[in-house]
Backbone as ProteinMPNN parsed JSONL, in Angstrom:
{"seq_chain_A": "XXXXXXXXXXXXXXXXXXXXXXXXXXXXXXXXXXXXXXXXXXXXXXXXXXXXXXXXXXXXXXXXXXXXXXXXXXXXXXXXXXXXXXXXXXXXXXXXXXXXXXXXXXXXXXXXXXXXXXXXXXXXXXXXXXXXXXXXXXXXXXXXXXXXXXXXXXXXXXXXXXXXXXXXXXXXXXXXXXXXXXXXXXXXXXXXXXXXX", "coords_chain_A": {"N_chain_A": [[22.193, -12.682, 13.948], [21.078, -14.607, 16.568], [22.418, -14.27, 19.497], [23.496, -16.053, 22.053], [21.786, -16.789, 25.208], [23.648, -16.479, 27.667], [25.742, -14.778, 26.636], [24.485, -12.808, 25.86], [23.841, -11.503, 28.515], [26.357, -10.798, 29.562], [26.792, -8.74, 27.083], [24.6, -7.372, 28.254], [25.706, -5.687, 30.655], [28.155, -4.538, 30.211], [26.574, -2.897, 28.438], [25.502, -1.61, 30.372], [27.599, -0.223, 31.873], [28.506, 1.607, 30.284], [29.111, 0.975, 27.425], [29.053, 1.478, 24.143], [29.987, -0.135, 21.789], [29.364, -2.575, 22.414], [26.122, -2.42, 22.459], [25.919, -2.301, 20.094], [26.896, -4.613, 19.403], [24.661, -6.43, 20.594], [22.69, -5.287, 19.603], [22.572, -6.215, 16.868], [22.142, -9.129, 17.401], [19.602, -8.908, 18.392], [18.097, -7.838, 16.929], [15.847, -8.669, 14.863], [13.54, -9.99, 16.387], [12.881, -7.985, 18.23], [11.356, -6.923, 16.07], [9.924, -8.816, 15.191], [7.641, -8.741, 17.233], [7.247, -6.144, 17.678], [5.999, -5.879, 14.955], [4.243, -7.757, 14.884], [2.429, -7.176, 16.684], [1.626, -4.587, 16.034], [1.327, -4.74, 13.12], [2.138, -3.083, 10.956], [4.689, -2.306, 9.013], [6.047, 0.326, 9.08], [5.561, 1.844, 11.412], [6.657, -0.26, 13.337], [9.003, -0.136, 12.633], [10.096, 1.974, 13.576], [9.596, 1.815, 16.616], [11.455, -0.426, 17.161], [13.328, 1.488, 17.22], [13.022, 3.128, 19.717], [12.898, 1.222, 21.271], [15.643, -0.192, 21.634], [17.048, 2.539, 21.994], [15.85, 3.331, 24.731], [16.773, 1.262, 26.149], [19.387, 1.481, 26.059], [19.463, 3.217, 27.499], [18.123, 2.987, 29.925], [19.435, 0.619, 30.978], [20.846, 0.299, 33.258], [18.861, -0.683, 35.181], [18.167, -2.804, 34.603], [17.27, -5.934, 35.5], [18.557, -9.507, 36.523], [17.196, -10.956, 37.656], [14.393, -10.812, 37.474], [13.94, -11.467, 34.666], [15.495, -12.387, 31.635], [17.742, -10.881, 29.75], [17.027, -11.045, 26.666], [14.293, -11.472, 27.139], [13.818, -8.992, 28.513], [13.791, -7.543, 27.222], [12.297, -7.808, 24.836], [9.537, -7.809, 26.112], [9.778, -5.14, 26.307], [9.489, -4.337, 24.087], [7.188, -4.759, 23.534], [5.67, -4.058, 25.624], [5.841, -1.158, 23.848], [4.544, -1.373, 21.502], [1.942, -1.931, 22.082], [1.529, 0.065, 23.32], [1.553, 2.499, 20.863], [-0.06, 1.475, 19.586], [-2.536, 2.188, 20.684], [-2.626, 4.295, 20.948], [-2.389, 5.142, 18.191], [-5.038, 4.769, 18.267], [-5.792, 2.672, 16.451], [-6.44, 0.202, 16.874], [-8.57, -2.538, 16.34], [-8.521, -2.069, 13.732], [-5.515, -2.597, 12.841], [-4.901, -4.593, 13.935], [-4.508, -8.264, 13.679], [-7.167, -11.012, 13.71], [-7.279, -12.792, 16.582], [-8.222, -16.046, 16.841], [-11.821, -17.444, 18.356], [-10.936, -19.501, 20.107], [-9.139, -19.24, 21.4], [-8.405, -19.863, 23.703], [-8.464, -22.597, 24.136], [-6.264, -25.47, 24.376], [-3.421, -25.92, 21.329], [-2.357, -28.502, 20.074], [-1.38, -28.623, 17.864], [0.013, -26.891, 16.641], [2.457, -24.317, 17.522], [1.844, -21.995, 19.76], [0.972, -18.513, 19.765], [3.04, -16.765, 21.245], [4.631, -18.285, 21.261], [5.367, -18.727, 18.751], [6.58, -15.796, 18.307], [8.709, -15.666, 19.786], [10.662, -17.209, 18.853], [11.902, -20.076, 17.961], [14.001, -20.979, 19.844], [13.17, -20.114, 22.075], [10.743, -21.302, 22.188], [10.165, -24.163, 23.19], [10.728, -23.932, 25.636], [8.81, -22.073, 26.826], [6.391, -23.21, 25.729], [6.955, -25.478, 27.868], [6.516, -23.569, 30.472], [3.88, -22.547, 29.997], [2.554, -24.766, 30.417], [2.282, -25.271, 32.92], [0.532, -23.235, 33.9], [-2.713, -23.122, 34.986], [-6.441, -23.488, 32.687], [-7.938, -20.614, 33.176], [-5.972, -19.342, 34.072], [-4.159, -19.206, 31.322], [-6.137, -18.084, 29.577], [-6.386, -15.373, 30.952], [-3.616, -14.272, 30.582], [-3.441, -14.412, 27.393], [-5.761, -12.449, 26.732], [-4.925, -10.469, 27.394], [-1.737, -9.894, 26.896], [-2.086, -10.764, 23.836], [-4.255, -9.493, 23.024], [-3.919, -7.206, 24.085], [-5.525, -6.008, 26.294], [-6.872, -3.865, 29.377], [-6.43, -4.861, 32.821], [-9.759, -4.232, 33.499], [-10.935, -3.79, 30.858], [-10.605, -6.897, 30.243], [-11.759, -7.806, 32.64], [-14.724, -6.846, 31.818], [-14.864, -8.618, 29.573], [-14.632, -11.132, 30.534], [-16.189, -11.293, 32.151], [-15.658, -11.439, 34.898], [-14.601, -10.399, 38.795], [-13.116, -7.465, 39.106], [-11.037, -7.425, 40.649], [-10.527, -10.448, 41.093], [-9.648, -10.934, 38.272], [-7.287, -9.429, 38.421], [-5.583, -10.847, 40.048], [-5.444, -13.122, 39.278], [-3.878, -12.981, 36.916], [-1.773, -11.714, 38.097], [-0.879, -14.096, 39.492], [-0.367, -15.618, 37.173], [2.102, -14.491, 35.623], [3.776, -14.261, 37.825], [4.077, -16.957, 38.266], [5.185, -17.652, 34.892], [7.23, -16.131, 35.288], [9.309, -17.076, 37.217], [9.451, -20.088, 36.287], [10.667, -19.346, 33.638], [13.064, -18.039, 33.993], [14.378, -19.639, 34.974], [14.024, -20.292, 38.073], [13.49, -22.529, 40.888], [10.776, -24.428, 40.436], [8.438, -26.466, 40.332], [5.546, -28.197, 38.203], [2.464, -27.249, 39.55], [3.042, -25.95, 42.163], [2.4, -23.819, 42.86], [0.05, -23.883, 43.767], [0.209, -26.01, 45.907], [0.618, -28.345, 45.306], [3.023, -31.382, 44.828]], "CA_chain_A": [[21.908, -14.0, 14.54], [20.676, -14.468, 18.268], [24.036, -14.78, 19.968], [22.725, -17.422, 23.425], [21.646, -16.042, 26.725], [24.979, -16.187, 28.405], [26.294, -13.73, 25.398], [23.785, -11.604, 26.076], [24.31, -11.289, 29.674], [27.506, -10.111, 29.663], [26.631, -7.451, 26.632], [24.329, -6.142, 28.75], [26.575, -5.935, 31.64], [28.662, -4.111, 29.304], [25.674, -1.646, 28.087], [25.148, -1.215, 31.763], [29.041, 0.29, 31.727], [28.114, 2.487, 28.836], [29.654, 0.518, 25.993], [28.148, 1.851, 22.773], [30.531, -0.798, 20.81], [28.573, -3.588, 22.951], [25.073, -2.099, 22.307], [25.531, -2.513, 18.567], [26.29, -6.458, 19.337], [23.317, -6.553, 21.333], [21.285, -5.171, 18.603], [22.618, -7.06, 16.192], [21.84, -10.155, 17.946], [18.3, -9.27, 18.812], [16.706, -6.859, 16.284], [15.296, -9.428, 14.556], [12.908, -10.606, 17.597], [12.175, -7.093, 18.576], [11.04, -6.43, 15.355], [9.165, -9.562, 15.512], [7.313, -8.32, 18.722], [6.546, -5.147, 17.309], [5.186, -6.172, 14.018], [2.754, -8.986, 15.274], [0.825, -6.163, 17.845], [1.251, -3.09, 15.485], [0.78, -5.227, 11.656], [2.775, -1.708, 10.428], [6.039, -2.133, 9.141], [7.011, 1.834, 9.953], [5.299, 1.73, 13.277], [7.577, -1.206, 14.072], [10.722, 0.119, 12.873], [10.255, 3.426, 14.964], [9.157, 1.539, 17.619], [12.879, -0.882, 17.734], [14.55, 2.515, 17.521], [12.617, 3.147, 20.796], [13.182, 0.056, 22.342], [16.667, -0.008, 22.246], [17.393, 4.04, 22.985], [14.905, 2.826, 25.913], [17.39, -0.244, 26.613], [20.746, 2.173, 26.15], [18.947, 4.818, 28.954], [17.802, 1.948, 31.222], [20.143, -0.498, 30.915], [21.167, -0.382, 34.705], [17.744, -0.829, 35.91], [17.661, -4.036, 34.222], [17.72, -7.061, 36.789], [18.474, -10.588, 35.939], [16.439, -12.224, 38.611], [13.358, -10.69, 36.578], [13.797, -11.032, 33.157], [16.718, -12.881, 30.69], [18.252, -10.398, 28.72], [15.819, -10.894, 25.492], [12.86, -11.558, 27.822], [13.486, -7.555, 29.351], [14.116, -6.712, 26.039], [10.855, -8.271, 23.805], [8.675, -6.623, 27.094], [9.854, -3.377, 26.383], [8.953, -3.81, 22.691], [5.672, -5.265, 23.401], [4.543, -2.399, 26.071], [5.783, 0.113, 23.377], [4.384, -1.667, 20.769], [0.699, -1.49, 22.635], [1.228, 2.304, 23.412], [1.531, 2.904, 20.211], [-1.281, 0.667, 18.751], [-3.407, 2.663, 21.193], [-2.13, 6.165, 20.844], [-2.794, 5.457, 16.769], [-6.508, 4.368, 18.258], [-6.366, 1.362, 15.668], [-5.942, -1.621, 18.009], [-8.983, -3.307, 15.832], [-8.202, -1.631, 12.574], [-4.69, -2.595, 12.511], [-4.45, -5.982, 14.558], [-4.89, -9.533, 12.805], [-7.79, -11.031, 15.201], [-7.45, -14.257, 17.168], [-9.5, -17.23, 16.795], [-12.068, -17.158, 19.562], [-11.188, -20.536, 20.84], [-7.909, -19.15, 21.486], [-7.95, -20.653, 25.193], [-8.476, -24.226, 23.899], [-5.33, -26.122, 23.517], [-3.325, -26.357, 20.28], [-0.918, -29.367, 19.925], [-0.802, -29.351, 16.353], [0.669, -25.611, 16.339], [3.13, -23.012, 18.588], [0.919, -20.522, 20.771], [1.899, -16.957, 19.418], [3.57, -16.403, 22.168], [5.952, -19.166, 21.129], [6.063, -18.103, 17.84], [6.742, -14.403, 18.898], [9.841, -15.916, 20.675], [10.997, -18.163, 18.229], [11.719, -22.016, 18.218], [14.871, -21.173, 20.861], [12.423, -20.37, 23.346], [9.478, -21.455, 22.212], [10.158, -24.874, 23.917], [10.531, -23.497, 27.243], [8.092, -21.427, 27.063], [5.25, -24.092, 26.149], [6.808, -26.109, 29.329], [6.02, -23.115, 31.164], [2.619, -22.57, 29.601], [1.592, -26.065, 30.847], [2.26, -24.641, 34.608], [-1.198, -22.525, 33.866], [-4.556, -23.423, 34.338], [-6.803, -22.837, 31.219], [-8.162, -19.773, 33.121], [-4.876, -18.094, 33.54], [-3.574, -18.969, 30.338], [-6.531, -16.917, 29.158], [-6.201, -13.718, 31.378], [-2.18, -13.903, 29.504], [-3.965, -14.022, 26.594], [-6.155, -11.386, 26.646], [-3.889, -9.274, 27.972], [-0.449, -9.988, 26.082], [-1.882, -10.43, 22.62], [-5.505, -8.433, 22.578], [-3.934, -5.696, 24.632], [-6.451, -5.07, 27.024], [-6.9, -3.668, 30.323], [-7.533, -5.322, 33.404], [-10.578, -3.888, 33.375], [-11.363, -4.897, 29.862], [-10.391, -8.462, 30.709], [-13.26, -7.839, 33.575], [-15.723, -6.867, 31.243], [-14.96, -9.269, 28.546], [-14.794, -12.536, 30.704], [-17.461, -11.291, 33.449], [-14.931, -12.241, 36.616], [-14.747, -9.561, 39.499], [-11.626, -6.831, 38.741], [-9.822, -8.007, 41.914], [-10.002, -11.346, 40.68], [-8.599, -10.519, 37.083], [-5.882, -8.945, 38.57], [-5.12, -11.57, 41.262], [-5.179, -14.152, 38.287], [-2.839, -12.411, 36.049], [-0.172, -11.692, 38.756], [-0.701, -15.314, 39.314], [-0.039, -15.901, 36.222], [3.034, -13.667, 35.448], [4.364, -14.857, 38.789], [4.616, -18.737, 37.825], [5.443, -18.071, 34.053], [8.246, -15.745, 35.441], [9.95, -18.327, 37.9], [9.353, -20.785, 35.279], [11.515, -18.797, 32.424], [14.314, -17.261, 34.577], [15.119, -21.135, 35.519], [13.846, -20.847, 39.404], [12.907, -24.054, 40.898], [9.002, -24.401, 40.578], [7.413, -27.638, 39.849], [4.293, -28.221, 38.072], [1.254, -26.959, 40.549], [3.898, -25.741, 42.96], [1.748, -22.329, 43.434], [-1.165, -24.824, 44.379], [0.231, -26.989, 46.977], [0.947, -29.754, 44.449], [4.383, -31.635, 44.669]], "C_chain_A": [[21.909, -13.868, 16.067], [22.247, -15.176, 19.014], [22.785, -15.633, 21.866], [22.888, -16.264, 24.347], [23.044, -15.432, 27.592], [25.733, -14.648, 27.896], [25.646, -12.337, 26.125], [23.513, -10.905, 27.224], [25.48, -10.475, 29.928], [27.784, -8.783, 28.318], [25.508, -6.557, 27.195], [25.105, -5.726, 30.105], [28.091, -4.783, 31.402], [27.804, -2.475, 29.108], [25.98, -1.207, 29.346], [26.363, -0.132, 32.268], [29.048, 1.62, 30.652], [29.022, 2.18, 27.736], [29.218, 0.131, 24.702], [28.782, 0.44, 21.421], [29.095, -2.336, 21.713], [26.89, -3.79, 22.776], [24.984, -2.529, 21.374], [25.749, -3.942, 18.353], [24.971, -6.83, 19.755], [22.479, -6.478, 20.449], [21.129, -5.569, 17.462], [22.067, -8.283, 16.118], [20.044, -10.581, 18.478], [17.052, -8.444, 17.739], [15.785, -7.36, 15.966], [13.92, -9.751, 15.442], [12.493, -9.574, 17.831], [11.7, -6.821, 17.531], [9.648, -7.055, 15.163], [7.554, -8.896, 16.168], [6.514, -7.37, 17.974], [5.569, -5.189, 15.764], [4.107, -7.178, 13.648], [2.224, -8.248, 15.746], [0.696, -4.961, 16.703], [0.337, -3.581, 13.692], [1.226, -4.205, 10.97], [3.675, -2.109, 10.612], [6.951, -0.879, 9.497], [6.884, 1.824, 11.049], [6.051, 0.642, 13.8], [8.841, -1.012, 13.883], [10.759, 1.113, 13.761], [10.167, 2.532, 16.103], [10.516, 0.218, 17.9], [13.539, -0.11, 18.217], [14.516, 2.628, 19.036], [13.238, 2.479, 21.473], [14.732, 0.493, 22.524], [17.476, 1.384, 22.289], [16.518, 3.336, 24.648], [16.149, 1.92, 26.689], [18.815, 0.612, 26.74], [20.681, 3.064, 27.471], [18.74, 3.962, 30.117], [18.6, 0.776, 31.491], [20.343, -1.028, 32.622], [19.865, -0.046, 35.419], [17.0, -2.438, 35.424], [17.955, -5.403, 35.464], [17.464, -8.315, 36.486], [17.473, -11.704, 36.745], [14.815, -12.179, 38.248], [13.449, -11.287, 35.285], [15.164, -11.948, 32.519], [16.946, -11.662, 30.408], [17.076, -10.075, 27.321], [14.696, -10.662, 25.812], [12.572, -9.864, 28.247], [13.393, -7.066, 27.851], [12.464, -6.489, 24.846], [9.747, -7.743, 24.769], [8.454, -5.485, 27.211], [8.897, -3.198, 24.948], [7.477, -4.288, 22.718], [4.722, -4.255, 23.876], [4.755, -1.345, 25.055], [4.861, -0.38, 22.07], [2.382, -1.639, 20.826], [0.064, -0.185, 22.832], [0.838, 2.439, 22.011], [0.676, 2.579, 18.866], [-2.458, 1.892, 19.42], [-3.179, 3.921, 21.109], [-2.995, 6.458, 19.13], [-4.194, 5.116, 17.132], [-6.84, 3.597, 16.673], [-6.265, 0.199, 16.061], [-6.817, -2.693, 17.011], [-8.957, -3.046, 14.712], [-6.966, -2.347, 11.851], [-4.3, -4.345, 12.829], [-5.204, -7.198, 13.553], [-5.363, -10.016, 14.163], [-7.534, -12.521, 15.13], [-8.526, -14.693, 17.294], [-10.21, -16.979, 18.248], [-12.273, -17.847, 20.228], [-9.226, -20.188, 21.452], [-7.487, -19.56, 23.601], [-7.84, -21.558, 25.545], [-6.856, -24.118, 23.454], [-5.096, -26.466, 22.459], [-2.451, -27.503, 20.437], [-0.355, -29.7, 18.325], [0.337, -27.938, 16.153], [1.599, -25.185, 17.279], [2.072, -22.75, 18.211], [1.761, -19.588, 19.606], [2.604, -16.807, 19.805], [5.024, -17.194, 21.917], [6.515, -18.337, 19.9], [6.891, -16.855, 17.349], [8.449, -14.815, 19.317], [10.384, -16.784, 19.708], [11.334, -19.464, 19.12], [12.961, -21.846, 19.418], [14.377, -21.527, 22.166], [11.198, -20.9, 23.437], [8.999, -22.602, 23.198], [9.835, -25.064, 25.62], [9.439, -22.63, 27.838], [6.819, -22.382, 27.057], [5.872, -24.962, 27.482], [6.011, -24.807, 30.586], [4.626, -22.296, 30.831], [1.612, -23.587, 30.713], [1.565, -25.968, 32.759], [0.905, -23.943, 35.083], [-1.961, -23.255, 33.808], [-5.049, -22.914, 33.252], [-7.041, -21.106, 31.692], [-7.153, -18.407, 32.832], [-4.201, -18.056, 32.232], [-4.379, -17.849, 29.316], [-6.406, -15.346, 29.905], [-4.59, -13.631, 30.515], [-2.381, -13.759, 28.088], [-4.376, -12.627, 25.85], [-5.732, -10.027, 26.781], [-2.364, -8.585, 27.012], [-0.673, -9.814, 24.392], [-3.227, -9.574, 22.337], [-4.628, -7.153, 23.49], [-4.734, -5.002, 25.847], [-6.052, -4.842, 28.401], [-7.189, -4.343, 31.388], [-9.162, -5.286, 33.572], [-11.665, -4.243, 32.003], [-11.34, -5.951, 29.78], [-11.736, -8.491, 31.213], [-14.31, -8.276, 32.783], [-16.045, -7.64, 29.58], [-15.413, -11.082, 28.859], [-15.794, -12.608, 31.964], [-16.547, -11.736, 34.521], [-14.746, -10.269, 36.745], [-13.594, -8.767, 38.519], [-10.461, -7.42, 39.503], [-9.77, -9.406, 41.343], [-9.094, -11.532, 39.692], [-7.633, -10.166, 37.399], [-5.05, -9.801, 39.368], [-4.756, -12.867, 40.321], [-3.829, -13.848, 37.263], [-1.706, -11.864, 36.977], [0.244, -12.844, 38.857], [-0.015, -15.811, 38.165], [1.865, -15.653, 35.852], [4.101, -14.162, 36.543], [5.196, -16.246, 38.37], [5.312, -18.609, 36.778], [7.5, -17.24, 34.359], [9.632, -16.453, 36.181], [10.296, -19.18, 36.639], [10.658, -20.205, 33.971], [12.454, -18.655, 32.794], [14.581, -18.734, 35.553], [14.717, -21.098, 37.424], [12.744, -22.011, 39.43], [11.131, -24.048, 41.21], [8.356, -25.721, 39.872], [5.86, -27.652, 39.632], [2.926, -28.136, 39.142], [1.938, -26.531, 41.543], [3.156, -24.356, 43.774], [0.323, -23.365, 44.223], [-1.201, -25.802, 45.073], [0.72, -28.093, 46.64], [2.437, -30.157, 45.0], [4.799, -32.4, 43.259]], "O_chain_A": [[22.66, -13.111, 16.682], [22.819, -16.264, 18.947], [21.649, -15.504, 22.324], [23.634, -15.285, 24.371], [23.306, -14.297, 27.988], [26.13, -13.72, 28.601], [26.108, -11.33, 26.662], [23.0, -9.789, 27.14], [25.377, -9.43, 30.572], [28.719, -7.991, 28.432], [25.345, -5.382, 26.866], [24.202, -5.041, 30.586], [28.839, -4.383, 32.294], [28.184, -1.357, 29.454], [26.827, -0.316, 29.406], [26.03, 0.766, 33.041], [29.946, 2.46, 30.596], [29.651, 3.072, 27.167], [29.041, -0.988, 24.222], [28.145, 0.155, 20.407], [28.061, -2.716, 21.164], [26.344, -4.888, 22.887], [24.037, -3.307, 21.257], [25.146, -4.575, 17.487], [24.289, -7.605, 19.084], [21.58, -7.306, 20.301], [20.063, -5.499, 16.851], [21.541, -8.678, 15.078], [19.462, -11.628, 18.761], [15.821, -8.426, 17.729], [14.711, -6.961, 16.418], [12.996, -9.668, 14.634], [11.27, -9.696, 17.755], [11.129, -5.796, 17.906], [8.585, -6.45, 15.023], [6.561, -8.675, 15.475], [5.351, -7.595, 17.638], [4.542, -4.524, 15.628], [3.414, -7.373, 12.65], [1.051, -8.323, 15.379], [-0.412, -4.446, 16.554], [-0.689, -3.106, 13.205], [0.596, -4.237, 9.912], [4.055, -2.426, 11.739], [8.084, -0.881, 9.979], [7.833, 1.798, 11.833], [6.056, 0.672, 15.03], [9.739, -1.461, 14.595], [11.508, 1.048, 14.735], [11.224, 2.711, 16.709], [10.516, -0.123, 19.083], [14.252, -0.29, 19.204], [15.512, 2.371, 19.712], [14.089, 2.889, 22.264], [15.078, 1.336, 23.352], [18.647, 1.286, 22.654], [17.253, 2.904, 25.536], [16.292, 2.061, 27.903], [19.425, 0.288, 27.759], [21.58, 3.46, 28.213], [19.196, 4.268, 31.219], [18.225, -0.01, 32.361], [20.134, -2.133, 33.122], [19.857, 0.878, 36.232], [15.93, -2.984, 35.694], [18.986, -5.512, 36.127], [16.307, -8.572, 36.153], [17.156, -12.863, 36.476], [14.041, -13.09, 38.543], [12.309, -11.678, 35.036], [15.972, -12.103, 33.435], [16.077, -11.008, 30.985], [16.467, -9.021, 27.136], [13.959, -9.897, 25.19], [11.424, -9.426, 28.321], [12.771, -6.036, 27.59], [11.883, -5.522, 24.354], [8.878, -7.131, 24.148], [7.581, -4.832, 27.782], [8.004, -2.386, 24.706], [6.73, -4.078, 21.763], [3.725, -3.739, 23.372], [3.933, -0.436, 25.164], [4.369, 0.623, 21.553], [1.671, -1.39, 19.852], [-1.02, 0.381, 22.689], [-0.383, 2.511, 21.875], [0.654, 3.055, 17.731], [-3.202, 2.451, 18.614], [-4.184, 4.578, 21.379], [-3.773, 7.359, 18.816], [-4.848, 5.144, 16.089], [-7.798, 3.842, 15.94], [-5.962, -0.768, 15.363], [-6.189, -3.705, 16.698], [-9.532, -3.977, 14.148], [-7.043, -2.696, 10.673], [-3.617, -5.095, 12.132], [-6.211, -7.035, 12.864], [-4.811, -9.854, 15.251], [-7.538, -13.27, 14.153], [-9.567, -14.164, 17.684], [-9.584, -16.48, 19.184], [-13.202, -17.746, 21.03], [-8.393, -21.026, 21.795], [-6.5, -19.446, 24.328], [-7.4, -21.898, 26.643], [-6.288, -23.322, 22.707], [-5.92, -27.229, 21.955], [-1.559, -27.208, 21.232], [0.475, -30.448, 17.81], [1.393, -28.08, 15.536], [1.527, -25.986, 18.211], [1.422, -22.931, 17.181], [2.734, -19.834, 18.894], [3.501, -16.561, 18.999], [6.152, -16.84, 22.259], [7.512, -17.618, 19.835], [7.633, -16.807, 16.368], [9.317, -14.001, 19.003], [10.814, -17.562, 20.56], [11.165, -19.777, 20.299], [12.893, -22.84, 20.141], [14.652, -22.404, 22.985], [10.579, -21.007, 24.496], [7.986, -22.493, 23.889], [9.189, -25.784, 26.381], [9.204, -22.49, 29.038], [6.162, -22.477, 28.094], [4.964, -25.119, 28.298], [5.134, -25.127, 31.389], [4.389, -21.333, 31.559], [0.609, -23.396, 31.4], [0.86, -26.591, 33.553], [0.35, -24.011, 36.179], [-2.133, -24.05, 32.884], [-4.443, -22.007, 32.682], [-6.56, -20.248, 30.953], [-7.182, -17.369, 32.17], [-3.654, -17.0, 31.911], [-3.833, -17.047, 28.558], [-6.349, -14.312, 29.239], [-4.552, -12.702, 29.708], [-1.594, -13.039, 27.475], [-3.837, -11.967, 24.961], [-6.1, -8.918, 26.394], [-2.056, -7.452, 26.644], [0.053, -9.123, 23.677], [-3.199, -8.926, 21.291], [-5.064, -6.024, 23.267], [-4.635, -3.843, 26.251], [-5.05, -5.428, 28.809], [-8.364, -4.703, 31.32], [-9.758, -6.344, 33.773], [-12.781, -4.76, 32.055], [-12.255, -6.341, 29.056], [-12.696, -8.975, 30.615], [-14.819, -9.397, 32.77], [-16.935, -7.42, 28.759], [-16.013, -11.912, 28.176], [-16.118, -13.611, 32.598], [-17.013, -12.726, 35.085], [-14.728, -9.355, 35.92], [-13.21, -9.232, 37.445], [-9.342, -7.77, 39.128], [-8.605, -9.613, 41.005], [-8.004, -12.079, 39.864], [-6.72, -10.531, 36.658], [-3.843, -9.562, 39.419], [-3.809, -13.582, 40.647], [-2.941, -14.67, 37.035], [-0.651, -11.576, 36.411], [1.401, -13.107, 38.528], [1.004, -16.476, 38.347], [2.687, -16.569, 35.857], [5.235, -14.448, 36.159], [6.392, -16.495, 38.22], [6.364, -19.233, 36.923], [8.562, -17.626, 33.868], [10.774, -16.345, 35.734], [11.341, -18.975, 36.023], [11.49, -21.028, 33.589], [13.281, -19.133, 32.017], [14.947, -18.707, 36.728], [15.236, -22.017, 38.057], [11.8, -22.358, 38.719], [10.549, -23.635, 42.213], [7.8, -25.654, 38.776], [5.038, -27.286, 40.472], [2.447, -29.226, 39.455], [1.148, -26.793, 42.45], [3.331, -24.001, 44.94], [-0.075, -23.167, 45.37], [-2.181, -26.544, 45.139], [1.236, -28.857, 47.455], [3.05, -29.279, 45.608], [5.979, -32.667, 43.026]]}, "name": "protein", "num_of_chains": 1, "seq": "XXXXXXXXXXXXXXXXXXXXXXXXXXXXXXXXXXXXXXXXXXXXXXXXXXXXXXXXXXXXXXXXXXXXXXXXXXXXXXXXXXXXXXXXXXXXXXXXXXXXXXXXXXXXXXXXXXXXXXXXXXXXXXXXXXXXXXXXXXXXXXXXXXXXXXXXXXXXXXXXXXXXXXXXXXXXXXXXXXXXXXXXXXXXXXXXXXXXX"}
């Protein structure tokens, strides 16, 4: 069971100390969710258990490179399993073999459903996460899109939505920027990157 943010703060804080008894709360508390993570991008239940083991050896080796002013706790954690979870979609060269494909209105608003992204995170965060959804324009919510659940490259972004490269990339830091403020509780009000009050 997901022990709350706070919890999980102070077991990694703990990891960070090298306390192997603290690790195994930690991973108690989150396997679930990384498993999540890895078995929505890969659709392979082996490729997603190897790929927790990863994560948290990954999370036991790096622990003190983790920084709270980035990331929650779960948030550094479900990032790790997502980039490994991409490597290793792309290493097996089945990204469209293996992946369940998104609708291709997937940049239109749902209100009847959770985003993936929510559902990925469950209903704890899912809340906070659509508030900080609604911080995006439609465009950036698609470059996070394209990116987070197709996998692709800036560069594939480019050549999928026709915008420059420098723009794609200038959109998606944008992006990443606001939703990151937004999650890790700093103060940012709706349009706040755009002058708004």
């Amino acid at each position: 069971m997901l022990q709350d943010q706070g919890e999980l703060y102070v077991l990694l804080e703990k990891i960070q100390r090298g306390d192997q008894a603290a690790l195994g709360v930690f991973y108690d508390a989150t396997v679930r969710r990384v498993f999540a993570v890895a078995l929505k991008v890969t659709a392979n239940k082996e490729l997603a258990e190897e790929i927790v083991s990863d994560v948290f050896m990954q999370a036991w080796h790096n622990a003190s490179s983790y920084s709270a002013e980035r990331a929650t706790p779960l948030g550094w954690l479900l990032m790790m399993a997502h980039s490994r979870s991409i490597d290793a979609v792309r290493k097996e060269g089945s990204a469209t073999r293996n992946q369940i494909p998104l609708e291709d209105d997937y940049d239109v608003a749902d209100t009847a459903t959770l985003d993936p992204l929510s559902n990925t995170l469950g209903v704890e965060q899912g809340n906070e996460l659509a508030e900080a959804l609604k911080l995006l324009d439609g465009q950036q919510r698609q470059m996070i899109a394209l990116a987070f659940y197709r996998g692709m490259s800036h560069q594939e972004i480019a050549e999928y939505t026709g915008e420059p490269l420098g723009t794609v990339k200038t959109l998606l830091r944008r992006a990443q920027s606001i939703l990151r403020a937004a999650l890790t509780k700093t103060d940012l009000v709706e349009g706040g990157y755009y002058g708004k009050s």
